[in-house]
Amino acid sequence: MSAFSYYPTKHIDEPGYTVGEDVAWCLEPLSEVDPTAVGRLSDLVATAIVDPTATRTALTKELERLADR
């Protein structure tokens, strides 16, 4: 959802908006996961929001790794 609703000038149309808000929303369901793993995901998710194809493979692999735990 975050990637679909993101556009480069969103912060102008929605003063106060940051990609960090969307990252936090995306990672909220992972509150019980190891913080180190969530930290790794944070950067991947942020990039996926701004450019969905940039880290798609890395993000998918990291999510698969977490799911295998």
XYZ file of C-alpha atoms in Angstrom:
69
model
C 0.000 0.000 0.000
C 2.747 2.435 0.902
C 4.543 2.000 -2.404
C 1.282 2.468 -4.320
C 0.465 5.711 -2.526
C 3.984 7.175 -2.594
C 5.064 9.832 -5.071
C 8.142 12.093 -4.935
C 6.268 15.260 -3.955
C 3.982 13.655 -1.375
C 5.701 15.586 1.425
C 4.633 18.841 -0.280
C 0.998 17.777 -0.617
C 0.987 16.312 2.897
C 3.142 18.572 5.086
C 4.917 16.575 7.759
C 4.812 13.343 5.775
C 7.942 11.214 5.844
C 8.723 7.840 4.335
C 9.595 6.856 7.905
C 5.880 6.975 8.775
C 5.138 4.401 6.109
C 8.122 2.262 7.124
C 6.885 2.219 10.727
C 3.387 1.266 9.556
C 4.764 -1.557 7.394
C 6.932 -2.941 10.191
C 4.337 -2.609 12.961
C 3.167 -6.246 12.626
C 6.759 -7.335 13.281
C 6.921 -5.827 16.769
C 7.796 -9.194 18.294
C 10.634 -9.897 15.844
C 14.263 -9.352 16.862
C 15.025 -5.605 16.616
C 18.222 -6.298 14.661
C 16.239 -8.093 11.959
C 13.652 -5.319 11.884
C 16.472 -2.792 11.523
C 17.728 -4.612 8.430
C 14.210 -4.636 7.039
C 13.695 -0.942 7.699
C 16.120 0.197 4.995
C 14.827 -2.376 2.533
C 11.229 -1.330 3.129
C 12.059 2.370 2.793
C 13.717 1.750 -0.553
C 10.846 -0.487 -1.669
C 8.381 2.317 -0.961
C 10.320 4.864 -3.010
C 11.422 2.491 -5.792
C 9.536 -0.827 -5.566
C 11.795 -2.714 -7.947
C 15.111 -1.565 -6.452
C 15.247 -3.992 -3.527
C 12.474 -6.414 -4.360
C 14.738 -9.469 -4.385
C 16.661 -8.504 -1.245
C 13.442 -7.673 0.618
C 11.815 -10.938 -0.404
C 14.865 -12.938 0.691
C 14.985 -11.169 4.058
C 11.277 -11.833 4.645
C 11.737 -15.495 3.675
C 14.657 -15.744 6.103
C 12.495 -14.372 8.908
C 9.623 -16.687 8.017
C 11.933 -19.705 8.308
C 12.649 -18.937 11.964
